[in-house]
Amino acid sequence: MDKFFGNLHAVLIAGLLLAVAMMLALNGQNFADGIAAGNAIMRWLHTFFGILWIGLLYYFNFVQIPTMPKIPAELKPGVSKHIAPAALFWFRWAAAITVLLGLGIAFHNKYAVPAFTFQEPYKLIGAGMWLGLIMAFNVWFVIWPNQKKALGIVEADDAAKAKAAKTAMIFSRINTLLSIPLLYAMVNANNG
């Protein structure tokens, strides 16, 4: 048991197999054609990666950022050299995959343009989509480049590192702020 649960890849594969078994056993009648099955699987993956993305965003904002000032200086490299880079890897790729799957779902179901232009009945999902795009942009083009400097992944002097850390934190907090209405929009939008 310890060996199995000690292996993240094994747990993820088992979870994937269990989810597929549930899909087929409890919802198989809705998978009569490949299009319905593909759509359901894309929505499920979109939700999975969205939870991973927002969960890591909340980890950074509720745990890591407030805790770092309390950590003794000699222990900070454990976070900045090991934990933060790993968490940021999953954070940025979960953001990208979430957005790509969401766009795929919207275009496949032919509501992307009406949603992006706030047409009825897609105004709410459209707002969520715009928020998600803004947040993903912040992840890839503001937070990540600044975190690379702050964490010493790329060369930067101490002043540049401090400025980059502050910028990354501010945009991470912007994403936390935006995530709250985003979650409302995504959970309550009811579209095809």
PDB file of C-alpha atoms in Angstrom, residues 64 68 75-85 150-153:
ATOM      1  CA  GLN A  64       3.640  29.978   0.319  1.00  0.00           C
ATOM      2  CA  MET A  68       7.990  32.683   3.333  1.00  0.00           C
ATOM      3  CA  LEU A  75      15.725  27.070   5.058  1.00  0.00           C
ATOM      4  CA  LYS A  76      14.356  29.320   2.264  1.00  0.00           C
ATOM      5  CA  PRO A  77      16.409  27.629  -0.494  1.00  0.00           C
ATOM      6  CA  GLY A  78      14.409  24.461   0.164  1.00  0.00           C
ATOM      7  CA  VAL A  79      11.358  26.312  -1.079  1.00  0.00           C
ATOM      8  CA  SER A  80      12.929  28.611  -3.679  1.00  0.00           C
ATOM      9  CA  LYS A  81      15.188  25.983  -5.277  1.00  0.00           C
ATOM     10  CA  HIS A  82      12.970  22.909  -5.067  1.00  0.00           C
ATOM     11  CA  ILE A  83       9.304  23.390  -4.107  1.00  0.00           C
ATOM     12  CA  ALA A  84       8.489  26.648  -5.926  1.00  0.00           C
ATOM     13  CA  PRO A  85       9.995  25.651  -9.311  1.00  0.00           C
ATOM     14  CA  ALA A 150      13.096  35.984  -8.240  1.00  0.00           C
ATOM     15  CA  LEU A 151      14.040  32.310  -7.845  1.00  0.00           C
ATOM     16  CA  GLY A 152      17.418  32.689  -9.549  1.00  0.00           C
ATOM     17  CA  ILE A 153      16.489  30.478 -12.501  1.00  0.00           C
TER      18      ILE A 153
END
